[in-house]
Amino acid sequence: MIQTAVSTLLSHWRRHPGQLATLIAGLALATALWSGVQAINAEARTSYAQAAATLGQDSLDRLVSASGRPVPLAEFVALRRAGYLVSPVISGELREGEARLRLLGIDPLTAPPEAGAPALQGEALDLPTFFTAPGLLLMEEETSLGSLPPGLPEIVLREGIPPGAALTDIGTAARLMDQHDPSYLLVARVQPAGLPPLEQATDLRLERPGATTDIASLTDSFHLNLTAFGLLSFAVGLFIVHAAIGLAFEQRRATIRTLRALGLPLRSLLVAISLELAVLTLFAGVLGLVLGYGIAAALMPGVAGTLRGLYGATIPGTLSFDPVWAASALGMTLAGAALAGAQALRRTASMPILAPANPRAWALASARSMRVQALVATACFATALALGVWGGSLLTGFAALAGLLLGAAMILPASLGLVLHLTGRGARGALAQWLFADTRQQLPGLSLALMALLLALAANIGVSTMVGSFRGTFIGWLDQRLAPELYVTAASLDEAARLRAFLIPRAQAILPIVSAEVPLSGRPGEVFGHIDHATYRDHWPLLQAVPDAWDIMASGQAVLINEQLARFADLSLGDPLEITPDLTLTIAGVYSDYGNPAAQAIVTLSRFAETFPDVPQTRFALRIAPEDAPMLATALREDFGLPTDAVINQTQIKRFSMEVFEQTFLITGALNVLTLGVAGFALLTSLLTLADMRLPQLAPVWALGLTRARLAWFELARSLILAALTFALALPVGLCLAWVLLAVVNVEAFGWRLPMTLFPADWLRLFALALLAAALAAAVPALRLARMPPTTLLKVFAHER
Amino acid sequence: MNARTLTLGLCLLASPIWAQGFAGLGTAADGFALPQSPALFNFPEDHGPHPAYRIEWWYLTATLTGEDGAEYGVQWTLFRSALAPREAEGWDASQLWMGHAGLTSSEAHFSAERLARGGIGQAGARPAPFSAWIDDWAMTAIDPEAADALDALTLTARGTDFAYDLDLTATGPLIFHGDGGYSVKSAEGQASYYYSQPFYSVTGTLTLPDGPVAVTGNAWLDREWSSQPLSERQEGWDWVSLQFDSGARLMGFTLRQTDGTAYTAATWIEADGSTQAYLDGALTMTPLAVTDVAGREVPTEWRIELPDRGLDITTLPLNPQAWMDVSVSYWEGPIRMTGTHPGRGYLEMTGYD
């Protein structure tokens, strides 16, 4: 019996292979989108974790010199001879034209086990060659295929080394980098018994893991954004799956009725439908996984470039297959299908055996469910609002996001119905009235597809606003931090004095960089001393400031603090801030300081020198005409004799960072277009399905004298109007989304708020895209209607039910 | 970087037993010097390192007793392993150094390991004033007026859960093994330079998890260097240094060969320092009982016979679990002898992996 039922149900697909294709394509696309984003996300996170784990960056303390220069070799040997387990690392970048290679020179003899990268596992390495000149470089195959600087020793391929980097013996790194002293020392977690604390044994600065870089939290921010995108595509995908399954059921309403009328037990029918659904979903899901993998693999180099350029976190540009994301993506498709299928089964079960397939009656019945949806939507909005305002945690931030999206999707059919009802009342003439009535008639069938479109549009607006704001923030941050053209570091006070003398005739301004670590409002913090210079006045954007803040600051009576400090210590303008027990200054301004987790304050250089007389002024930022910067850098290295890494040309770094950041737009742009494409596809399938079902409505209108061409134009116009209305609702939802991400989620996650920037030009572009998607989706059924043989329309009357 | 794999490789280089089998290192020592007979020593220079030879060690074992009569054993070893026959400078790692420290009581056994490269000063050895060191572990001469640089030493080492600090005073002369210090290690003729200072009396302090323990006792220092000391057919060795209650001493070893036979050698040392070398076959060492140590079957009780001296003794370990859990692990611990010649000594067994 079930066999017969299944074959009957399947016969529908044999007669309508196009419908089968759209159903499978819909499911597969939804899976692809979700799994693609998931794959990128998972890969980036794994790779980042792996890169961080190399050399125990994630778990080991480090000793660095306070000046930022290399640690003297004698200092390392002295610590070892005192019994401390520290291990030297020489790291840096080899550059020759475009070719670059990051070198990590470690001392395997002293490296703590936690510093272990899996490089030497597996086949035995020729140790004498590794340890003695010219040495060996271990790198991934991908790195070895790229453009590498000349003059490298033999390369051995090893898995698990960050892309663009080579792992080697410290002796080999020392030779290649021409650097004798370790860049820093790794500190083993367990030190021998009976030694005094390391801090007492050395003047080197001990850096705890995690606090080493203010880049870590920016990387987190990027991952968070990816996660948010994953969430959005999940929601979009879920709606599409729901729509595809729901439509497959609607298309076969008549078949099901016939089967039941022929005596097929309800239970057998339900089993047959479930079976069919499971098989189709599995097939489409696997197809979607393949597609998703393709999407992710295509986008991965961009993600890798972004992370590498922005954060120095290297991840491979290639994708490895991870069964976890594959399973989770397939699971999502199955769950979505089960959810949608359950509703279809429920309807089948509750359908009277001989119910006429009467679309209008169905539409009327769905008016009730529309009201229920509106109520649910209101509840969702209220919850989202409450969570957004009073939530106070990352989880509630995401919950607010979910509530907002779900509510917006739920309210859509009711809103569209209301708008159509109100405008329809003003319609003059029978044709116009029919047009509005017919559009409302179509709403229930299109509502799921329109919800998907709404979510896609909202996600587009939200994410592009967020990314755009993030980009603006990032540019500001770069300008703020990297305004001076060159940064130089002297090894000693003597050298600093000579350096100053050397620079005075050559640079427009020499800005000393001094800082001291002090607790600020009970948290670890840093105080900087600045001279009064236009560089700061022009480039440090103040979030809040008293009038003439820079002048007051220059007088030495005030302090500027970063946003993080202001937020966690709840400080505002005019409040006193204790720098040291002897020095308390008034807060004159709060500046944005993205990416830095620690508290920070700025005082004048003279104040600083009084307060911290022991901090040497050996680092300087130089202002100079940008075109002269490379020449001065060369002069500093060749004529003055500073080591290569003691002179940094920041304009190059900035340009490189910006180029890489643009990659982010390619990624989000590609994802946006994909999401929109999937939503457009859902619209297409819905319209195709409705086209067949609507013939009984269209035939009388045609019989009354309206040409097929005009009817087709009406169809097209109707889709455009619905898309435009959906966009009108998506805009505020998308902006709310961006606001929640920037102002709630980011603050909870990082302690700073990204300012929201609006991009109306993007909205216009998106509006055009939405209309285009709707027009493309409606074009096929409209064209088909325009070319429909009159006999088909006439048949409607012959087959009048 | 898998430090363990690397150190494993390093130990393969450093440990005489496995040196031959290690990839890239043939038995023909490329560019390295080979021990020659007759051995001609030049002190104090020869107390220092010999970078032209592939491997070398300063190997000290001590049998100690606390004030309460509890027995202890201490091991301090500095290995030098050359990747190239030259002095190291800067980061050049042509000379690698490895330190092993062990401390054994009847209840516990502690071990620690240090690795370093020569050339930067983190580890090394020098003849005058004598010092051999790696990190804060050191064996250093304290009496510049002494007849021999090794006559008075301090010895320190530290692990995560133990430390020791000992003063050593020699009460007899250096002695030379084999043919005046030229010690043959196989029938094929592999050999090393090998001399000892077996006459130290020791005072000092052990630092255990429960606190410091004052100890006294005896110690034995071995100095050995070579470039290709063992035959490919040899898979491990069992070595003893024994101090008899009579004041005489005995060094003996058995090199276990892949065909089931053994190559043995021994040096009988009278209380006045006069020696007699015994060639292959004179000494027999027979395992009497095995112990499960770190998942391995290790013979911890031995019968040792040297008929020429009327010697027939049984050795019992202070702690049968004296396993050196370092990159390449081995058994090394204090023993007590019963039979014709009672006394205390040290036993080392390698190749039981």
PDB file of C-alpha atoms in Angstrom, chain A residues 388-579:
ATOM      1  CA  GLY A 388      18.650  44.790  23.947  1.00  0.00           C
ATOM      2  CA  VAL A 389      18.041  47.411  26.574  1.00  0.00           C
ATOM      3  CA  TRP A 390      18.336  45.442  29.809  1.00  0.00           C
ATOM      4  CA  GLY A 391      20.120  42.312  28.664  1.00  0.00           C
ATOM      5  CA  GLY A 392      23.717  43.030  29.528  1.00  0.00           C
ATOM      6  CA  SER A 393      25.378  39.925  28.166  1.00  0.00           C
ATOM      7  CA  LEU A 394      26.614  38.572  24.892  1.00  0.00           C
ATOM      8  CA  LEU A 395      24.015  35.831  24.889  1.00  0.00           C
ATOM      9  CA  THR A 396      21.121  38.229  25.367  1.00  0.00           C
ATOM     10  CA  GLY A 397      22.593  40.358  22.607  1.00  0.00           C
ATOM     11  CA  PHE A 398      22.367  37.457  20.205  1.00  0.00           C
ATOM     12  CA  ALA A 399      18.937  36.524  21.557  1.00  0.00           C
ATOM     13  CA  ALA A 400      17.815  40.072  20.831  1.00  0.00           C
ATOM     14  CA  LEU A 401      19.081  39.652  17.282  1.00  0.00           C
ATOM     15  CA  ALA A 402      17.139  36.429  16.866  1.00  0.00           C
ATOM     16  CA  GLY A 403      13.973  37.999  18.301  1.00  0.00           C
ATOM     17  CA  LEU A 404      14.276  40.959  15.994  1.00  0.00           C
ATOM     18  CA  LEU A 405      14.660  38.822  12.875  1.00  0.00           C
ATOM     19  CA  LEU A 406      11.933  36.361  13.782  1.00  0.00           C
ATOM     20  CA  GLY A 407       9.537  39.162  14.686  1.00  0.00           C
ATOM     21  CA  ALA A 408      10.199  40.986  11.444  1.00  0.00           C
ATOM     22  CA  ALA A 409       9.588  37.841   9.418  1.00  0.00           C
ATOM     23  CA  MET A 410       6.361  37.099  11.269  1.00  0.00           C
ATOM     24  CA  ILE A 411       4.930  40.574  10.946  1.00  0.00           C
ATOM     25  CA  LEU A 412       5.630  40.735   7.210  1.00  0.00           C
ATOM     26  CA  PRO A 413       2.463  39.031   5.820  1.00  0.00           C
ATOM     27  CA  ALA A 414       0.199  41.043   8.105  1.00  0.00           C
ATOM     28  CA  SER A 415       1.939  44.303   7.230  1.00  0.00           C
ATOM     29  CA  LEU A 416       1.773  43.594   3.513  1.00  0.00           C
ATOM     30  CA  GLY A 417      -1.880  42.611   3.847  1.00  0.00           C
ATOM     31  CA  LEU A 418      -2.642  45.810   5.686  1.00  0.00           C
ATOM     32  CA  VAL A 419      -0.849  47.984   3.157  1.00  0.00           C
ATOM     33  CA  LEU A 420      -2.602  46.273   0.257  1.00  0.00           C
ATOM     34  CA  HIS A 421      -5.939  46.531   2.013  1.00  0.00           C
ATOM     35  CA  LEU A 422      -5.521  50.252   2.651  1.00  0.00           C
ATOM     36  CA  THR A 423      -4.308  51.101  -0.842  1.00  0.00           C
ATOM     37  CA  GLY A 424      -6.885  48.757  -2.370  1.00  0.00           C
ATOM     38  CA  ARG A 425      -9.680  50.771  -0.809  1.00  0.00           C
ATOM     39  CA  GLY A 426      -8.571  53.737  -2.871  1.00  0.00           C
ATOM     40  CA  ALA A 427      -8.555  51.701  -6.073  1.00  0.00           C
ATOM     41  CA  ARG A 428     -10.925  52.958  -8.780  1.00  0.00           C
ATOM     42  CA  GLY A 429     -12.445  50.697 -11.336  1.00  0.00           C
ATOM     43  CA  ALA A 430     -13.038  46.972 -11.459  1.00  0.00           C
ATOM     44  CA  LEU A 431      -9.617  46.132 -12.875  1.00  0.00           C
ATOM     45  CA  ALA A 432      -7.680  47.981 -10.193  1.00  0.00           C
ATOM     46  CA  GLN A 433      -9.864  46.479  -7.476  1.00  0.00           C
ATOM     47  CA  TRP A 434      -9.315  43.006  -8.921  1.00  0.00           C
ATOM     48  CA  LEU A 435      -5.598  43.634  -9.057  1.00  0.00           C
ATOM     49  CA  PHE A 436      -5.375  44.485  -5.357  1.00  0.00           C
ATOM     50  CA  ALA A 437      -7.714  41.700  -4.356  1.00  0.00           C
ATOM     51  CA  ASP A 438      -5.728  39.207  -6.401  1.00  0.00           C
ATOM     52  CA  THR A 439      -2.439  40.351  -4.904  1.00  0.00           C
ATOM     53  CA  ARG A 440      -3.811  39.866  -1.407  1.00  0.00           C
ATOM     54  CA  GLN A 441      -5.098  36.506  -2.537  1.00  0.00           C
ATOM     55  CA  GLN A 442      -1.542  35.518  -3.457  1.00  0.00           C
ATOM     56  CA  LEU A 443      -0.020  36.696  -0.183  1.00  0.00           C
ATOM     57  CA  PRO A 444      -0.320  33.457   1.799  1.00  0.00           C
ATOM     58  CA  GLY A 445       1.360  31.475  -0.950  1.00  0.00           C
ATOM     59  CA  LEU A 446       4.159  33.982  -1.288  1.00  0.00           C
ATOM     60  CA  SER A 447       4.561  34.913   2.346  1.00  0.00           C
ATOM     61  CA  LEU A 448       7.311  32.421   3.125  1.00  0.00           C
ATOM     62  CA  ALA A 449       9.321  33.421   0.090  1.00  0.00           C
ATOM     63  CA  LEU A 450       8.831  37.068   0.964  1.00  0.00           C
ATOM     64  CA  MET A 451       9.941  36.391   4.533  1.00  0.00           C
ATOM     65  CA  ALA A 452      13.135  34.900   3.149  1.00  0.00           C
ATOM     66  CA  LEU A 453      13.583  37.973   0.977  1.00  0.00           C
ATOM     67  CA  LEU A 454      13.001  40.198   3.988  1.00  0.00           C
ATOM     68  CA  LEU A 455      15.597  38.371   6.019  1.00  0.00           C
ATOM     69  CA  ALA A 456      18.088  38.437   3.173  1.00  0.00           C
ATOM     70  CA  LEU A 457      17.583  42.154   2.673  1.00  0.00           C
ATOM     71  CA  ALA A 458      17.743  42.903   6.389  1.00  0.00           C
ATOM     72  CA  ALA A 459      20.888  40.816   6.713  1.00  0.00           C
ATOM     73  CA  ASN A 460      22.380  42.691   3.788  1.00  0.00           C
ATOM     74  CA  ILE A 461      21.639  46.068   5.269  1.00  0.00           C
ATOM     75  CA  GLY A 462      22.659  45.040   8.775  1.00  0.00           C
ATOM     76  CA  VAL A 463      25.875  43.370   7.844  1.00  0.00           C
ATOM     77  CA  SER A 464      27.016  45.938   5.323  1.00  0.00           C
ATOM     78  CA  THR A 465      26.285  48.716   7.818  1.00  0.00           C
ATOM     79  CA  MET A 466      28.236  46.852  10.448  1.00  0.00           C
ATOM     80  CA  VAL A 467      31.160  46.097   8.160  1.00  0.00           C
ATOM     81  CA  GLY A 468      31.162  49.623   6.811  1.00  0.00           C
ATOM     82  CA  SER A 469      31.156  51.052  10.305  1.00  0.00           C
ATOM     83  CA  PHE A 470      33.878  48.645  11.280  1.00  0.00           C
ATOM     84  CA  ARG A 471      35.896  49.760   8.289  1.00  0.00           C
ATOM     85  CA  GLY A 472      35.450  53.423   9.136  1.00  0.00           C
ATOM     86  CA  THR A 473      36.494  52.692  12.673  1.00  0.00           C
ATOM     87  CA  PHE A 474      39.489  50.787  11.462  1.00  0.00           C
ATOM     88  CA  ILE A 475      40.651  53.600   9.198  1.00  0.00           C
ATOM     89  CA  GLY A 476      40.297  55.983  12.100  1.00  0.00           C
ATOM     90  CA  TRP A 477      42.201  53.652  14.322  1.00  0.00           C
ATOM     91  CA  LEU A 478      45.001  53.297  11.797  1.00  0.00           C
ATOM     92  CA  ASP A 479      45.186  57.054  11.303  1.00  0.00           C
ATOM     93  CA  GLN A 480      45.210  57.596  15.019  1.00  0.00           C
ATOM     94  CA  ARG A 481      47.892  55.058  15.700  1.00  0.00           C
ATOM     95  CA  LEU A 482      49.931  55.348  12.552  1.00  0.00           C
ATOM     96  CA  ALA A 483      49.749  59.025  11.656  1.00  0.00           C
ATOM     97  CA  PRO A 484      53.508  59.615  11.911  1.00  0.00           C
ATOM     98  CA  GLU A 485      55.418  58.476   8.860  1.00  0.00           C
ATOM     99  CA  LEU A 486      58.259  56.681  10.623  1.00  0.00           C
ATOM    100  CA  TYR A 487      58.845  55.069  13.979  1.00  0.00           C
ATOM    101  CA  VAL A 488      62.376  54.638  15.254  1.00  0.00           C
ATOM    102  CA  THR A 489      63.797  53.000  18.341  1.00  0.00           C
ATOM    103  CA  ALA A 490      67.200  53.719  19.847  1.00  0.00           C
ATOM    104  CA  ALA A 491      69.051  51.108  21.856  1.00  0.00           C
ATOM    105  CA  SER A 492      70.212  53.449  24.602  1.00  0.00           C
ATOM    106  CA  LEU A 493      69.871  57.014  25.863  1.00  0.00           C
ATOM    107  CA  ASP A 494      73.199  57.807  24.205  1.00  0.00           C
ATOM    108  CA  GLU A 495      72.006  56.537  20.894  1.00  0.00           C
ATOM    109  CA  ALA A 496      68.703  58.363  21.401  1.00  0.00           C
ATOM    110  CA  ALA A 497      70.559  61.650  21.843  1.00  0.00           C
ATOM    111  CA  ARG A 498      72.628  61.069  18.716  1.00  0.00           C
ATOM    112  CA  LEU A 499      69.484  60.001  16.894  1.00  0.00           C
ATOM    113  CA  ARG A 500      67.760  63.261  17.834  1.00  0.00           C
ATOM    114  CA  ALA A 501      70.718  65.265  16.586  1.00  0.00           C
ATOM    115  CA  PHE A 502      70.661  63.264  13.370  1.00  0.00           C
ATOM    116  CA  LEU A 503      66.927  63.775  12.908  1.00  0.00           C
ATOM    117  CA  ILE A 504      66.491  67.443  13.803  1.00  0.00           C
ATOM    118  CA  PRO A 505      67.582  68.757  10.383  1.00  0.00           C
ATOM    119  CA  ARG A 506      65.827  65.906   8.579  1.00  0.00           C
ATOM    120  CA  ALA A 507      62.377  65.483  10.133  1.00  0.00           C
ATOM    121  CA  GLN A 508      59.552  67.998  10.497  1.00  0.00           C
ATOM    122  CA  ALA A 509      58.753  66.816  13.986  1.00  0.00           C
ATOM    123  CA  ILE A 510      60.150  64.308  16.443  1.00  0.00           C
ATOM    124  CA  LEU A 511      57.497  62.980  18.797  1.00  0.00           C
ATOM    125  CA  PRO A 512      58.844  60.957  21.720  1.00  0.00           C
ATOM    126  CA  ILE A 513      56.855  57.865  22.636  1.00  0.00           C
ATOM    127  CA  VAL A 514      56.990  57.073  26.322  1.00  0.00           C
ATOM    128  CA  SER A 515      54.740  54.924  28.397  1.00  0.00           C
ATOM    129  CA  ALA A 516      54.601  53.432  31.856  1.00  0.00           C
ATOM    130  CA  GLU A 517      52.454  50.633  33.201  1.00  0.00           C
ATOM    131  CA  VAL A 518      50.413  51.741  36.175  1.00  0.00           C
ATOM    132  CA  PRO A 519      47.103  50.603  37.597  1.00  0.00           C
ATOM    133  CA  LEU A 520      44.291  52.928  36.518  1.00  0.00           C
ATOM    134  CA  SER A 521      41.105  52.794  38.588  1.00  0.00           C
ATOM    135  CA  GLY A 522      42.259  49.470  39.958  1.00  0.00           C
ATOM    136  CA  ARG A 523      42.956  47.800  36.626  1.00  0.00           C
ATOM    137  CA  PRO A 524      46.183  47.228  34.742  1.00  0.00           C
ATOM    138  CA  GLY A 525      46.718  50.250  32.551  1.00  0.00           C
ATOM    139  CA  GLU A 526      49.219  52.306  30.667  1.00  0.00           C
ATOM    140  CA  VAL A 527      50.050  56.001  30.800  1.00  0.00           C
ATOM    141  CA  PHE A 528      51.528  57.757  27.779  1.00  0.00           C
ATOM    142  CA  GLY A 529      53.344  61.071  27.619  1.00  0.00           C
ATOM    143  CA  HIS A 530      52.654  63.230  24.584  1.00  0.00           C
ATOM    144  CA  ILE A 531      54.061  66.532  23.468  1.00  0.00           C
ATOM    145  CA  ASP A 532      51.548  69.077  22.223  1.00  0.00           C
ATOM    146  CA  HIS A 533      51.553  68.609  18.473  1.00  0.00           C
ATOM    147  CA  ALA A 534      49.109  68.927  15.603  1.00  0.00           C
ATOM    148  CA  THR A 535      49.551  65.218  14.882  1.00  0.00           C
ATOM    149  CA  TYR A 536      47.536  64.420  17.971  1.00  0.00           C
ATOM    150  CA  ARG A 537      45.128  67.304  17.735  1.00  0.00           C
ATOM    151  CA  ASP A 538      44.270  66.359  14.175  1.00  0.00           C
ATOM    152  CA  HIS A 539      44.274  62.603  14.425  1.00  0.00           C
ATOM    153  CA  TRP A 540      43.013  61.552  17.810  1.00  0.00           C
ATOM    154  CA  PRO A 541      39.234  61.571  17.512  1.00  0.00           C
ATOM    155  CA  LEU A 542      37.714  62.421  20.854  1.00  0.00           C
ATOM    156  CA  LEU A 543      34.391  60.790  21.690  1.00  0.00           C
ATOM    157  CA  GLN A 544      33.701  63.357  24.371  1.00  0.00           C
ATOM    158  CA  ALA A 545      35.701  66.402  25.263  1.00  0.00           C
ATOM    159  CA  VAL A 546      35.430  69.589  27.252  1.00  0.00           C
ATOM    160  CA  PRO A 547      35.866  72.753  25.153  1.00  0.00           C
ATOM    161  CA  ASP A 548      39.529  73.360  24.258  1.00  0.00           C
ATOM    162  CA  ALA A 549      40.395  69.942  25.614  1.00  0.00           C
ATOM    163  CA  TRP A 550      43.774  69.846  23.870  1.00  0.00           C
ATOM    164  CA  ASP A 551      44.752  73.282  25.252  1.00  0.00           C
ATOM    165  CA  ILE A 552      43.786  72.298  28.778  1.00  0.00           C
ATOM    166  CA  MET A 553      45.623  69.062  28.318  1.00  0.00           C
ATOM    167  CA  ALA A 554      48.720  70.910  27.065  1.00  0.00           C
ATOM    168  CA  SER A 555      48.737  73.029  30.198  1.00  0.00           C
ATOM    169  CA  GLY A 556      49.446  69.824  32.117  1.00  0.00           C
ATOM    170  CA  GLN A 557      46.294  70.087  34.228  1.00  0.00           C
ATOM    171  CA  ALA A 558      44.269  67.412  32.523  1.00  0.00           C
ATOM    172  CA  VAL A 559      44.367  63.891  31.215  1.00  0.00           C
ATOM    173  CA  LEU A 560      42.777  62.118  28.265  1.00  0.00           C
ATOM    174  CA  ILE A 561      41.526  58.590  28.795  1.00  0.00           C
ATOM    175  CA  ASN A 562      40.463  55.838  26.440  1.00  0.00           C
ATOM    176  CA  GLU A 563      36.909  54.616  26.060  1.00  0.00           C
ATOM    177  CA  GLN A 564      37.608  51.328  27.790  1.00  0.00           C
ATOM    178  CA  LEU A 565      38.712  53.080  30.965  1.00  0.00           C
ATOM    179  CA  ALA A 566      35.763  55.463  30.805  1.00  0.00           C
ATOM    180  CA  ARG A 567      33.328  52.571  30.427  1.00  0.00           C
ATOM    181  CA  PHE A 568      34.509  50.139  33.036  1.00  0.00           C
ATOM    182  CA  ALA A 569      35.388  52.733  35.661  1.00  0.00           C
ATOM    183  CA  ASP A 570      32.275  54.762  34.801  1.00  0.00           C
ATOM    184  CA  LEU A 571      34.315  57.936  34.414  1.00  0.00           C
ATOM    185  CA  SER A 572      33.159  61.045  32.598  1.00  0.00           C
ATOM    186  CA  LEU A 573      34.473  64.493  31.744  1.00  0.00           C
ATOM    187  CA  GLY A 574      35.611  66.500  34.744  1.00  0.00           C
ATOM    188  CA  ASP A 575      36.096  63.458  36.982  1.00  0.00           C
ATOM    189  CA  PRO A 576      39.480  63.159  38.713  1.00  0.00           C
ATOM    190  CA  LEU A 577      41.775  60.287  37.737  1.00  0.00           C
ATOM    191  CA  GLU A 578      44.591  59.147  39.984  1.00  0.00           C
ATOM    192  CA  ILE A 579      47.704  58.409  37.905  1.00  0.00           C
TER     193      ILE A 579
END
